[in-house]
mmCIF file of C-alpha atoms and ligand atoms in Angstrom:
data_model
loop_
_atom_site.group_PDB
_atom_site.id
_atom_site.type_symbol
_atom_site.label_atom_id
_atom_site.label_comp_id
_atom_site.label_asym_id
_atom_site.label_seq_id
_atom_site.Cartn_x
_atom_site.Cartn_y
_atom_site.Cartn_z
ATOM 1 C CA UNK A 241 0.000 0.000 0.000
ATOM 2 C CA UNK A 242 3.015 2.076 0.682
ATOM 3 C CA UNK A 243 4.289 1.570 -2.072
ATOM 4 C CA UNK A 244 1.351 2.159 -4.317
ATOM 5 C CA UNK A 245 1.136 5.594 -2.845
ATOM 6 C CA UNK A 246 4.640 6.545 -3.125
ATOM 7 C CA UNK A 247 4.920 5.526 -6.910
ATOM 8 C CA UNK A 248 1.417 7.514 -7.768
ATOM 9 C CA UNK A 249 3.061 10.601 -6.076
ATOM 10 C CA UNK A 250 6.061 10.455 -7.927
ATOM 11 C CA UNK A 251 5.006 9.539 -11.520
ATOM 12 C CA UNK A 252 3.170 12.392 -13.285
ATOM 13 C CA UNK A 253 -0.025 11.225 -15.487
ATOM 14 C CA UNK A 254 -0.643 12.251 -19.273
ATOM 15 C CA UNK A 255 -4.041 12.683 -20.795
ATOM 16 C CA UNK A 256 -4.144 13.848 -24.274
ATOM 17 C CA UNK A 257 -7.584 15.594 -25.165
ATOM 18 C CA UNK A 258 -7.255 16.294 -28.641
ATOM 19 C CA UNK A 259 -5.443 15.256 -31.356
ATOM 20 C CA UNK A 260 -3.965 17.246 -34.574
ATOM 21 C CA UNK A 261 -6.396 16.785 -37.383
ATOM 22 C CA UNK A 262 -3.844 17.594 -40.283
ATOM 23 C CA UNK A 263 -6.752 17.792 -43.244
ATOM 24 C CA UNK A 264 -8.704 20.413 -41.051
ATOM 25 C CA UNK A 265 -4.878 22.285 -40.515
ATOM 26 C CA UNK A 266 -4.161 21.922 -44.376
ATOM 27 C CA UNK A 267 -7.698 23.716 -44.927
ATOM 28 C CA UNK A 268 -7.108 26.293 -42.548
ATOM 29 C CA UNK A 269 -4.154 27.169 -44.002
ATOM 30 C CA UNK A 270 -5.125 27.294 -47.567
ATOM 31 C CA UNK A 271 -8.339 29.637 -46.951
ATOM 32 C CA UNK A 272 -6.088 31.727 -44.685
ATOM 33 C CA UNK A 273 -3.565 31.994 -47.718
ATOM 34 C CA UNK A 274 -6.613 32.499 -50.062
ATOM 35 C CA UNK A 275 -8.332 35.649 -47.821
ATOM 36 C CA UNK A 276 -8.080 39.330 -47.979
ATOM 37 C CA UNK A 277 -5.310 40.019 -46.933
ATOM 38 C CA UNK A 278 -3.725 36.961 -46.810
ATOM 39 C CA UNK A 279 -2.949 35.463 -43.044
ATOM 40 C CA UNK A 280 -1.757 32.504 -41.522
ATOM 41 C CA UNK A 281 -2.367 31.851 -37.827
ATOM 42 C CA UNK A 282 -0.160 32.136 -35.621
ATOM 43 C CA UNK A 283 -0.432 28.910 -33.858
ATOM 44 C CA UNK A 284 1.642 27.668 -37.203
ATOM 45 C CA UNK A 285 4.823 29.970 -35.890
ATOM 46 C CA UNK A 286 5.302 27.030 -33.688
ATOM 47 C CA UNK A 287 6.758 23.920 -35.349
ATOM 48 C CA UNK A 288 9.818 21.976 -33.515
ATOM 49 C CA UNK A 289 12.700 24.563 -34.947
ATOM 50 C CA UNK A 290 9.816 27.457 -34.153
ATOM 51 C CA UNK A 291 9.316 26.490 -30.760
ATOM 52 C CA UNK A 292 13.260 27.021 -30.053
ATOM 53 C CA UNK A 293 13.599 29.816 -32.295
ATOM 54 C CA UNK A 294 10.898 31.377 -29.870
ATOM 55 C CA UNK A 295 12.655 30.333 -27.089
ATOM 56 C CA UNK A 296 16.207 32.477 -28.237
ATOM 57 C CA UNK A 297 14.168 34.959 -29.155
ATOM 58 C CA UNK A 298 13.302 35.526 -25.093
ATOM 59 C CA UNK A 299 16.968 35.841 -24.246
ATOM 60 C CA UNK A 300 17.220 38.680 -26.495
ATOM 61 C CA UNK A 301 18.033 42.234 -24.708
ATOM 62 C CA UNK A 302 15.327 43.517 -26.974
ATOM 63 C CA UNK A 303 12.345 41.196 -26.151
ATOM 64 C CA UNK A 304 12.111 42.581 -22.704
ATOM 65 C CA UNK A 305 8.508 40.973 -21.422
ATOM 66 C CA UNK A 306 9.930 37.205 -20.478
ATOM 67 C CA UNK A 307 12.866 39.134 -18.429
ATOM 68 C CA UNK A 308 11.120 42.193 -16.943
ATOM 69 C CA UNK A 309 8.036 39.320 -15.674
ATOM 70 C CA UNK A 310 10.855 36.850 -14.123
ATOM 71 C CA UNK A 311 12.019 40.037 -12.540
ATOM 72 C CA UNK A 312 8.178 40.543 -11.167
ATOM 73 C CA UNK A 313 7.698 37.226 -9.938
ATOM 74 C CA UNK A 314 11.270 37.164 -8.193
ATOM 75 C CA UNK A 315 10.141 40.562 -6.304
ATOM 76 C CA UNK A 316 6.496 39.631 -5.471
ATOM 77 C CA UNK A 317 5.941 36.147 -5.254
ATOM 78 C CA UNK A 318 5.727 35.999 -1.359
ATOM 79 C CA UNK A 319 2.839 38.620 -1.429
ATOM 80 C CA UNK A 320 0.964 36.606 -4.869
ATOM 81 C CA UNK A 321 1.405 33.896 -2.795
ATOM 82 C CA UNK A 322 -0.218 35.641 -0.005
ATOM 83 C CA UNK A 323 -3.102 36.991 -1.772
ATOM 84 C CA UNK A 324 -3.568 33.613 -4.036
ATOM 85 C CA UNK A 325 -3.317 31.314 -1.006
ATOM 86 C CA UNK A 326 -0.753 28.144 -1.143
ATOM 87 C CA UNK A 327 -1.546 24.258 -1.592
ATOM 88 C CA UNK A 328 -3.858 24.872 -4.590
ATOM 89 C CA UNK A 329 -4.166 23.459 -7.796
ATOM 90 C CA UNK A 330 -1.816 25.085 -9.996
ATOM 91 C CA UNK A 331 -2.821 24.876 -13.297
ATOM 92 C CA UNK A 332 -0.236 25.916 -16.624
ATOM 93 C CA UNK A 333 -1.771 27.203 -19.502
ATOM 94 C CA UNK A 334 0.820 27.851 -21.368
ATOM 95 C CA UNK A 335 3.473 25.337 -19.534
ATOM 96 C CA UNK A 336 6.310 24.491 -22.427
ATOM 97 C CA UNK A 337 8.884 23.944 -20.347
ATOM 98 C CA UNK A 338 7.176 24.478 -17.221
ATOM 99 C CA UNK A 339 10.475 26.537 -16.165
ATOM 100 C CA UNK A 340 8.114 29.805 -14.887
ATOM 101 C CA UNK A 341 5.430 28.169 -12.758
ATOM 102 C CA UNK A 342 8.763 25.498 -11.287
ATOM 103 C CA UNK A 343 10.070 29.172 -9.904
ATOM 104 C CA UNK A 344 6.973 29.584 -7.874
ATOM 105 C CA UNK A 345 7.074 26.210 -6.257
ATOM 106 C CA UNK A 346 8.481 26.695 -3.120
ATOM 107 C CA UNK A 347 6.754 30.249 -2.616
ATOM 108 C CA UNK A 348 2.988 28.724 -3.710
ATOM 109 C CA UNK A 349 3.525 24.938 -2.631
ATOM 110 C CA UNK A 350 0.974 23.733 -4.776
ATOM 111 C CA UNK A 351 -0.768 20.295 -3.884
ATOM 112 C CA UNK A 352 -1.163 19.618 -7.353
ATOM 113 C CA UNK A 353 0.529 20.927 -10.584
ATOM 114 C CA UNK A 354 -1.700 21.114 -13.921
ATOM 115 C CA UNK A 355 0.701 21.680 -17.188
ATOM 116 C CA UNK A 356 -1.195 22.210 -20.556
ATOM 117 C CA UNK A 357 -0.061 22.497 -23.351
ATOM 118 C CA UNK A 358 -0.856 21.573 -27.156
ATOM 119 C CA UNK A 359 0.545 18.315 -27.116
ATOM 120 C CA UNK A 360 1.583 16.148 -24.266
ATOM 121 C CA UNK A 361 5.015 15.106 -25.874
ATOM 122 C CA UNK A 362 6.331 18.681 -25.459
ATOM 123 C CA UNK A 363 5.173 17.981 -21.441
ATOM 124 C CA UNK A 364 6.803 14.663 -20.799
ATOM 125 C CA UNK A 365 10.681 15.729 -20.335
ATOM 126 C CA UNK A 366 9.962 18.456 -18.060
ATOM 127 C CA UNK A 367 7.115 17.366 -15.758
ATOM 128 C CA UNK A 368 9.214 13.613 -15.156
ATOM 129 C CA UNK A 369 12.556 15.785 -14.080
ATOM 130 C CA UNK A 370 10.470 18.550 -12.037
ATOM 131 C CA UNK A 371 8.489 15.651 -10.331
ATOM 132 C CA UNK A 372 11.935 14.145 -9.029
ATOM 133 C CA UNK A 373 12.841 17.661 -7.697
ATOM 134 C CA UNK A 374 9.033 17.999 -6.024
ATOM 135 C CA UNK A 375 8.060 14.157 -4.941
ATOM 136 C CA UNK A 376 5.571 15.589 -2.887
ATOM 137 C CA UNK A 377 3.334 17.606 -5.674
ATOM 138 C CA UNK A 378 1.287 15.724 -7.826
ATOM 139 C CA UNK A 379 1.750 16.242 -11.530
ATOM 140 C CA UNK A 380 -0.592 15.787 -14.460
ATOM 141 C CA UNK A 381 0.115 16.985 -17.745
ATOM 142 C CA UNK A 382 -2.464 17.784 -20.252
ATOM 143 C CA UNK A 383 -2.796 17.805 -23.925
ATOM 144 C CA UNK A 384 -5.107 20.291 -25.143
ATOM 145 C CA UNK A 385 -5.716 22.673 -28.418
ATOM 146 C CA UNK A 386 -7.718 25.827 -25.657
ATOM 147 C CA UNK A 387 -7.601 28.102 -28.193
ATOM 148 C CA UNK A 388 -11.303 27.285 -29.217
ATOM 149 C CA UNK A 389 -12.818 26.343 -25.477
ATOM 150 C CA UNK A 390 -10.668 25.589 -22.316
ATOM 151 C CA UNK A 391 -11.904 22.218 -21.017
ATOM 152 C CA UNK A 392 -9.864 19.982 -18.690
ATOM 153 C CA UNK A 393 -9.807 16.525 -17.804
ATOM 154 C CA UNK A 394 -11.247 15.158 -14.410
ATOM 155 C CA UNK A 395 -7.465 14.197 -13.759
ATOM 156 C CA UNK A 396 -6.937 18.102 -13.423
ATOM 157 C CA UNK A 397 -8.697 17.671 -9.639
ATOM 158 C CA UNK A 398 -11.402 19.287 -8.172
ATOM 159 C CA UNK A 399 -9.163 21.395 -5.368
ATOM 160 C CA UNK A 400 -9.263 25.646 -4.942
ATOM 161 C CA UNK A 401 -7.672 26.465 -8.305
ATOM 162 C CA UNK A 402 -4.957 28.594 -9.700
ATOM 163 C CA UNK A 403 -4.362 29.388 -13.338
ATOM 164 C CA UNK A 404 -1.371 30.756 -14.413
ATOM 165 C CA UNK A 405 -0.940 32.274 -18.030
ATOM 166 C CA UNK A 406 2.591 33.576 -18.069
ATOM 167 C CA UNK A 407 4.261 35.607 -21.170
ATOM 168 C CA UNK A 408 1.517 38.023 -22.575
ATOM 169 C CA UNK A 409 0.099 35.086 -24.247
ATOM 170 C CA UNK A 410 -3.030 36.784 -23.785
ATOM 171 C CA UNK A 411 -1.489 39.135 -26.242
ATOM 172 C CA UNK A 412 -1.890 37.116 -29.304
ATOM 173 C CA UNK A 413 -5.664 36.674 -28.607
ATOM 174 C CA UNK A 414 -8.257 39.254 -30.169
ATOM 175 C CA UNK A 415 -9.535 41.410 -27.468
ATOM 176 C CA UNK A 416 -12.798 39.804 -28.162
ATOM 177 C CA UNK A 417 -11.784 36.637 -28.086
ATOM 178 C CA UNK A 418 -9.208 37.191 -24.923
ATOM 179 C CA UNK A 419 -12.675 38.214 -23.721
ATOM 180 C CA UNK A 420 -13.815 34.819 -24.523
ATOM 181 C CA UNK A 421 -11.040 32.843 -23.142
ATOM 182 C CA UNK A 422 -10.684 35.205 -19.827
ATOM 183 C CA UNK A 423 -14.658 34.068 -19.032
ATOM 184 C CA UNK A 424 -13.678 30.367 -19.453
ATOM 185 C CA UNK A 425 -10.380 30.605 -17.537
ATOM 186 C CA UNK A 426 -13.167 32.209 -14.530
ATOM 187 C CA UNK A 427 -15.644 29.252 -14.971
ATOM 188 C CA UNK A 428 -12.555 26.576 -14.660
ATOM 189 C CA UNK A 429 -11.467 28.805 -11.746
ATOM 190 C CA UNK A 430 -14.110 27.783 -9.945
ATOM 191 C CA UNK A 431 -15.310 29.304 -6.982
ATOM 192 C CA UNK A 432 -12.810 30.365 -4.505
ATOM 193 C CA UNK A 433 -10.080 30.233 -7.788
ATOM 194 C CA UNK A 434 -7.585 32.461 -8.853
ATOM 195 C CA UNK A 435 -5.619 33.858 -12.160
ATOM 196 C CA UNK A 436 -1.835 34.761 -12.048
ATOM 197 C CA UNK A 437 -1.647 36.201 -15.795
ATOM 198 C CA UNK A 438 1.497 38.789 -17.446
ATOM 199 C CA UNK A 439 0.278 41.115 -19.735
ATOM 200 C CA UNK A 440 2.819 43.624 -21.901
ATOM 201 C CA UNK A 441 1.711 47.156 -21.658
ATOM 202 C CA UNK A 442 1.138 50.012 -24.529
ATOM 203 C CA UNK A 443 4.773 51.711 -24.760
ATOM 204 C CA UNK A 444 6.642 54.014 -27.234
ATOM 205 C CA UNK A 445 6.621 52.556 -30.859
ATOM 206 C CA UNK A 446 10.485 51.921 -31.535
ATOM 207 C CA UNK A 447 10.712 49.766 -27.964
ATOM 208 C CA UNK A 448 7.592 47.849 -29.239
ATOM 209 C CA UNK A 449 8.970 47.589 -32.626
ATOM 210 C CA UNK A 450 12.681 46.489 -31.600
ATOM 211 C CA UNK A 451 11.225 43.665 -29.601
ATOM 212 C CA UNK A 452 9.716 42.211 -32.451
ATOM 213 C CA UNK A 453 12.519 43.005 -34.837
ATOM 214 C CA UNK A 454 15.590 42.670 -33.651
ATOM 215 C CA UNK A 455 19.232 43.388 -34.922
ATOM 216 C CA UNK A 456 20.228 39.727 -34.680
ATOM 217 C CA UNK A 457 16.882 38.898 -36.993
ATOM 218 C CA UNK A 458 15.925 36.241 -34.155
ATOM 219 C CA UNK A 459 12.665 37.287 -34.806
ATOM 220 C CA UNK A 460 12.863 37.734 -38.543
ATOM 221 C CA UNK A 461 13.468 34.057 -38.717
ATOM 222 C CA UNK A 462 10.692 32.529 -36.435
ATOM 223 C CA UNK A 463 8.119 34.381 -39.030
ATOM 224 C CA UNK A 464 10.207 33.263 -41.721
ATOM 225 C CA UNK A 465 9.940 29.775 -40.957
ATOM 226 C CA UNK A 466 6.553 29.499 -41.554
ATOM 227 C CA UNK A 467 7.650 29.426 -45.143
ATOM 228 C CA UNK A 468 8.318 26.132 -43.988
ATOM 229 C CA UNK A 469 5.837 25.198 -42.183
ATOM 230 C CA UNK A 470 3.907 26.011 -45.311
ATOM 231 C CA UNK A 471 6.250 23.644 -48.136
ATOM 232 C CA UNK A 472 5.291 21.173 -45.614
ATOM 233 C CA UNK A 473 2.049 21.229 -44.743
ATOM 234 C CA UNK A 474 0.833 22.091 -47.986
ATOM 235 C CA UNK A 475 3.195 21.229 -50.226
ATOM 236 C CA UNK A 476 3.483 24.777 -50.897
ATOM 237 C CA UNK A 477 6.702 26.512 -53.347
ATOM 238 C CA UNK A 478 7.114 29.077 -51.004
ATOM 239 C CA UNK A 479 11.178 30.855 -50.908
ATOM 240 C CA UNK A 480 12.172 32.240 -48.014
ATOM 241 C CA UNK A 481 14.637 34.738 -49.615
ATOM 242 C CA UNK A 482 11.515 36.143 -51.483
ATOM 243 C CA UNK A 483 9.669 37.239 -48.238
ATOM 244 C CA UNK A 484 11.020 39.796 -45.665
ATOM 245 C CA UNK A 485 9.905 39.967 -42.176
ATOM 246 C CA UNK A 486 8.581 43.280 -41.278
ATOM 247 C CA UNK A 487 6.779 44.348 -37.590
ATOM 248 C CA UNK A 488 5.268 46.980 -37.243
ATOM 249 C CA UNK A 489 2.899 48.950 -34.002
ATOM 250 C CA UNK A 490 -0.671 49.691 -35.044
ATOM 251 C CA UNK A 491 -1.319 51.985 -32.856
ATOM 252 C CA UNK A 492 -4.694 52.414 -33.213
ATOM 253 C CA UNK A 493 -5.537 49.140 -32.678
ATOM 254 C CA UNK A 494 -2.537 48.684 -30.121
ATOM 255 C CA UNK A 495 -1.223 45.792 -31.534
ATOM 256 C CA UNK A 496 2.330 44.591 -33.057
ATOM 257 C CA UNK A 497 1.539 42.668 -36.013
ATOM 258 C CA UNK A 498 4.026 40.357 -37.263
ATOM 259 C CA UNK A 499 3.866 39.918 -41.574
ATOM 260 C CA UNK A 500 5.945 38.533 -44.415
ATOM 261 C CA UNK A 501 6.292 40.565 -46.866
ATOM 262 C CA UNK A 502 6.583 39.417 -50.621
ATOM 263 C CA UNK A 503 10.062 41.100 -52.171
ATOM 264 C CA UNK A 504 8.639 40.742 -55.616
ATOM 265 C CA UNK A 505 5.439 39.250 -56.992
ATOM 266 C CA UNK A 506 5.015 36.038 -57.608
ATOM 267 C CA UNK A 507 2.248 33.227 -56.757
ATOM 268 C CA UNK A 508 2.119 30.351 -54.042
ATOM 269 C CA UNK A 509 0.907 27.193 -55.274
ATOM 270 C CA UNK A 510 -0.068 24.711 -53.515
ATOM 271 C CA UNK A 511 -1.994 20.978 -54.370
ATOM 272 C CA UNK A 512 -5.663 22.406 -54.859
ATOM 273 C CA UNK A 513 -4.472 26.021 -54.777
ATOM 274 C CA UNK A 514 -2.339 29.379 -55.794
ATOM 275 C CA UNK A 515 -2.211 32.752 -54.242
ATOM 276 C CA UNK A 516 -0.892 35.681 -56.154
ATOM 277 C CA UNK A 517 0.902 38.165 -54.540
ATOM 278 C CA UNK A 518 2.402 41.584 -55.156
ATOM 279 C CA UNK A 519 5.375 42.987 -54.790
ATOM 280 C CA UNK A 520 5.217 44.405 -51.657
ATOM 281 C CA UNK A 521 1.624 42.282 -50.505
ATOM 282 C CA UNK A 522 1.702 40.406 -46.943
ATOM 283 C CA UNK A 523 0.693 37.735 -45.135
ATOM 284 C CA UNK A 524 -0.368 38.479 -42.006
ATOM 285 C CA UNK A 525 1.188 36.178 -39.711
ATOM 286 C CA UNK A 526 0.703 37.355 -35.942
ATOM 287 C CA UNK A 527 -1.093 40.058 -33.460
ATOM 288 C CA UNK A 528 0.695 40.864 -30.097
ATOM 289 C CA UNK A 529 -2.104 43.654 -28.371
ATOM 290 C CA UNK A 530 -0.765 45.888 -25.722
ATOM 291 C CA UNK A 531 -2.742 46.608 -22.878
ATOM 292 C CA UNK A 532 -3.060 49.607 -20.632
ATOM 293 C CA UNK A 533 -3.516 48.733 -16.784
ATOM 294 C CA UNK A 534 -6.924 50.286 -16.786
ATOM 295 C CA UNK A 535 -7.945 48.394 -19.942
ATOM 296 C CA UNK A 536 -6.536 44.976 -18.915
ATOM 297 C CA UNK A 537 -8.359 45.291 -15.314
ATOM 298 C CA UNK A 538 -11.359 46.528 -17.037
ATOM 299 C CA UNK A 539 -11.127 43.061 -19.496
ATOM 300 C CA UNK A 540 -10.714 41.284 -15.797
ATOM 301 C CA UNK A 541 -13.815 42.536 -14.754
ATOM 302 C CA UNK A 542 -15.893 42.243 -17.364
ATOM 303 C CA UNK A 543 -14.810 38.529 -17.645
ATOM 304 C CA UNK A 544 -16.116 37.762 -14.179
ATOM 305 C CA UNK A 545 -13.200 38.372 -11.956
ATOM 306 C CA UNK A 546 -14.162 40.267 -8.361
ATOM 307 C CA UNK A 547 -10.559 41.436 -7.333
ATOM 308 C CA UNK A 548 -7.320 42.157 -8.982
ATOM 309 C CA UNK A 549 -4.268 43.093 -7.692
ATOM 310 C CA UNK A 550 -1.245 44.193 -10.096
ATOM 311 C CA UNK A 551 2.469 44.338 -9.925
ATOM 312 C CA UNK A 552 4.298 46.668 -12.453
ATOM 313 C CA UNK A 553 8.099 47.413 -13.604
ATOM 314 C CA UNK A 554 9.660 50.610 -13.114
ATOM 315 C CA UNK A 555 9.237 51.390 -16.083
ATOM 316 C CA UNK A 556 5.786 50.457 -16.329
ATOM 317 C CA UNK A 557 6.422 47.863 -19.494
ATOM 318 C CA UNK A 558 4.972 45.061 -18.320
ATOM 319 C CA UNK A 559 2.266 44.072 -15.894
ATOM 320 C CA UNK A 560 1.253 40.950 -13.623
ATOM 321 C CA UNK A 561 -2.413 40.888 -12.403
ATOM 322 C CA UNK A 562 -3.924 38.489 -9.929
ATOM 323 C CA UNK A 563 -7.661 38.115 -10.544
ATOM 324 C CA UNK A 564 -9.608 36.091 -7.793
ATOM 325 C CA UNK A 565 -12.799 35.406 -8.098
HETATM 326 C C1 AVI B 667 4.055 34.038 -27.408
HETATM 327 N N1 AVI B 667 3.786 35.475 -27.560
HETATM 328 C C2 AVI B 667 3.356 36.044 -26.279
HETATM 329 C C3 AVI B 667 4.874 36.238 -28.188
HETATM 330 C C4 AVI B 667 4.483 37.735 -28.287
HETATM 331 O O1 AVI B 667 5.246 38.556 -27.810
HETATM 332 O O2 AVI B 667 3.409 38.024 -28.805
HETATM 333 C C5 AVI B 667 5.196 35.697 -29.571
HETATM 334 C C6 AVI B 667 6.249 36.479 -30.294
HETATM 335 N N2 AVI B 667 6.172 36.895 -31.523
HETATM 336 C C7 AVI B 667 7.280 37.524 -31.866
HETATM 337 N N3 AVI B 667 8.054 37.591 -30.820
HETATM 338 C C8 AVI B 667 7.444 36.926 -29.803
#
């Protein structure tokens, strides 16, 4: 019986919810290449190079939000912890690596530790060598596609909950639908629940703009390679060296968008379709909105949360809110 205990408390479970349905990706591509203007989502940015062209683009100096929130959690994770309450469910949304909510461990001792993410074999590494480190907190890690409704499996426990959505993720939601998603995360928050959520605030343009081009072209080639993506997905013709990578702040809808940028024209085909472009025409390939603090407490609200509580840099670049419910 011992035993049986002590293995079940050291062995994280895996449930994968959905699986990739490569025909329905394939469409979604082509009538994303095919629309006016032409966009690809940005869940595509993320293949396996992607994912760790991402991940160097977060040491840059210029990309400042994954440093200046590490610096927030370092300074005010005794008093989140305070407000949020410890032994809870802590549940990942955006887990990866799982390196962010592993620095809050010791300060939020969660009973249980919830890490979602698209697909379970980016989980499996990390949550077996952070259950050897933390024996005593029970790990489940979770395959799931949230972007179209935030469900969770009954493995995910029943106990007072805490999300955590690190990185302006948030970001690369529409406002209405980070509207959408903010009202789910409050009904899988459960009464009594929580959010811990960094959001990237409205700054001057060329900051914005140098974090999502920068000198070493870091970024430039994480939009590039969904070029890639696209030859393989599609069995598109697409050339990298005929597409430029070009950010830009649209300030009235306070957003960076992300686009490649055809150098000449020419046309993509694909099996069962071609898109013209100009020289000069885009694909639109990613939207990172900027918040205010009033705005982003406002969107809190209005999703269902009672209380908030935020924590801001110096220099007022980048926020973390605590909603509770
Ligand atoms: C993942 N997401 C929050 C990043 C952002 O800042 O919107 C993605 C990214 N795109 C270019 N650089 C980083």
């Amino acid at each position: 019986m011992l035993v049986a205990h002590t293995r079940a408390m050291t062995t994280p479970r895996f449930v994968q919810l959905h699986r990739e349905d490569s025909a329905a990706l394939r469409l979604e591509l082509a009538q994303g290449l095919l629309g006016e203007p032409a966009s690809v989502s940005p869940k595509f940015l993320y293949d396996a190079l992607g994912s760790r062209l991402f991940d160097a683009i977060t040491e840059l100096p210029e990309y400042y939000p994954t440093r200046v929130e590490r610096a927030l959690f370092t300074r005010h994770a005794g008093t989140m912890a305070a407000i949020a309450g410890r032994g809870r469910t802590l549940i990942d949304l955006g887990a990866g690596n799982c390196e962010k909510a592993a620095r809050l461990f010791d300060v939020l001792a969660p009973l249980r530790y919830v890490a979602v993410d698209i697909s379970v074999d980016y989980l499996r590494e990390s949550l077996a060598s952070l259950q050897r480190q933390y024996p005593g907190i029970e790990m489940v890690g979770v395959g799931a596609d949230f972007s179209a409704a935030l469900t969770l499996p009954p493995e995910a426990g029943r106990g007072e909950r805490l999300l955590f959505y690190p990185g302006s993720s948030i970001g690369n939601f529409t406002p209405i639908d980070a509207l959408r998603f903010l009202r789910q995360v409050r009904a899988v928050a459960g009464p009594g629940g929580a959010l811990l959520i960094g959001v990237d605030l409205v700054k001057p343009k060329p900051i914005l703009e140098l974090a999502y081009d920068d000198p070493l072209k870091v970024t430039a080639a994480f939009n590039l390679n969904l070029l890639r993506r696209l030859n393989a997905m599609l069995g598109c013709d697409a050339r990298i060296e005929d597409f430029e990578h070009v950010a830009l702040f649209n300030e009235p809808e306070s957003r960076i968008e992300m686009h490649l940028q055809a150098r000449r024209a020419l046309t993509l085909r694909w099996v069962g379709g071609e898109r013209a472009l100009a020289a000069g025409e885009r694909i639109h390939t990613e939207n990172s909105y900027k918040y205010t603090v009033d705005g982003f407490d406002r969107l809190l609200r209005d999703s269902g949360f009672a209380r908030t509580t935020h924590w801001i840099d110096d220099e007022q670049g980048f926020a973390v809110f605590l909603a509770t419910a």
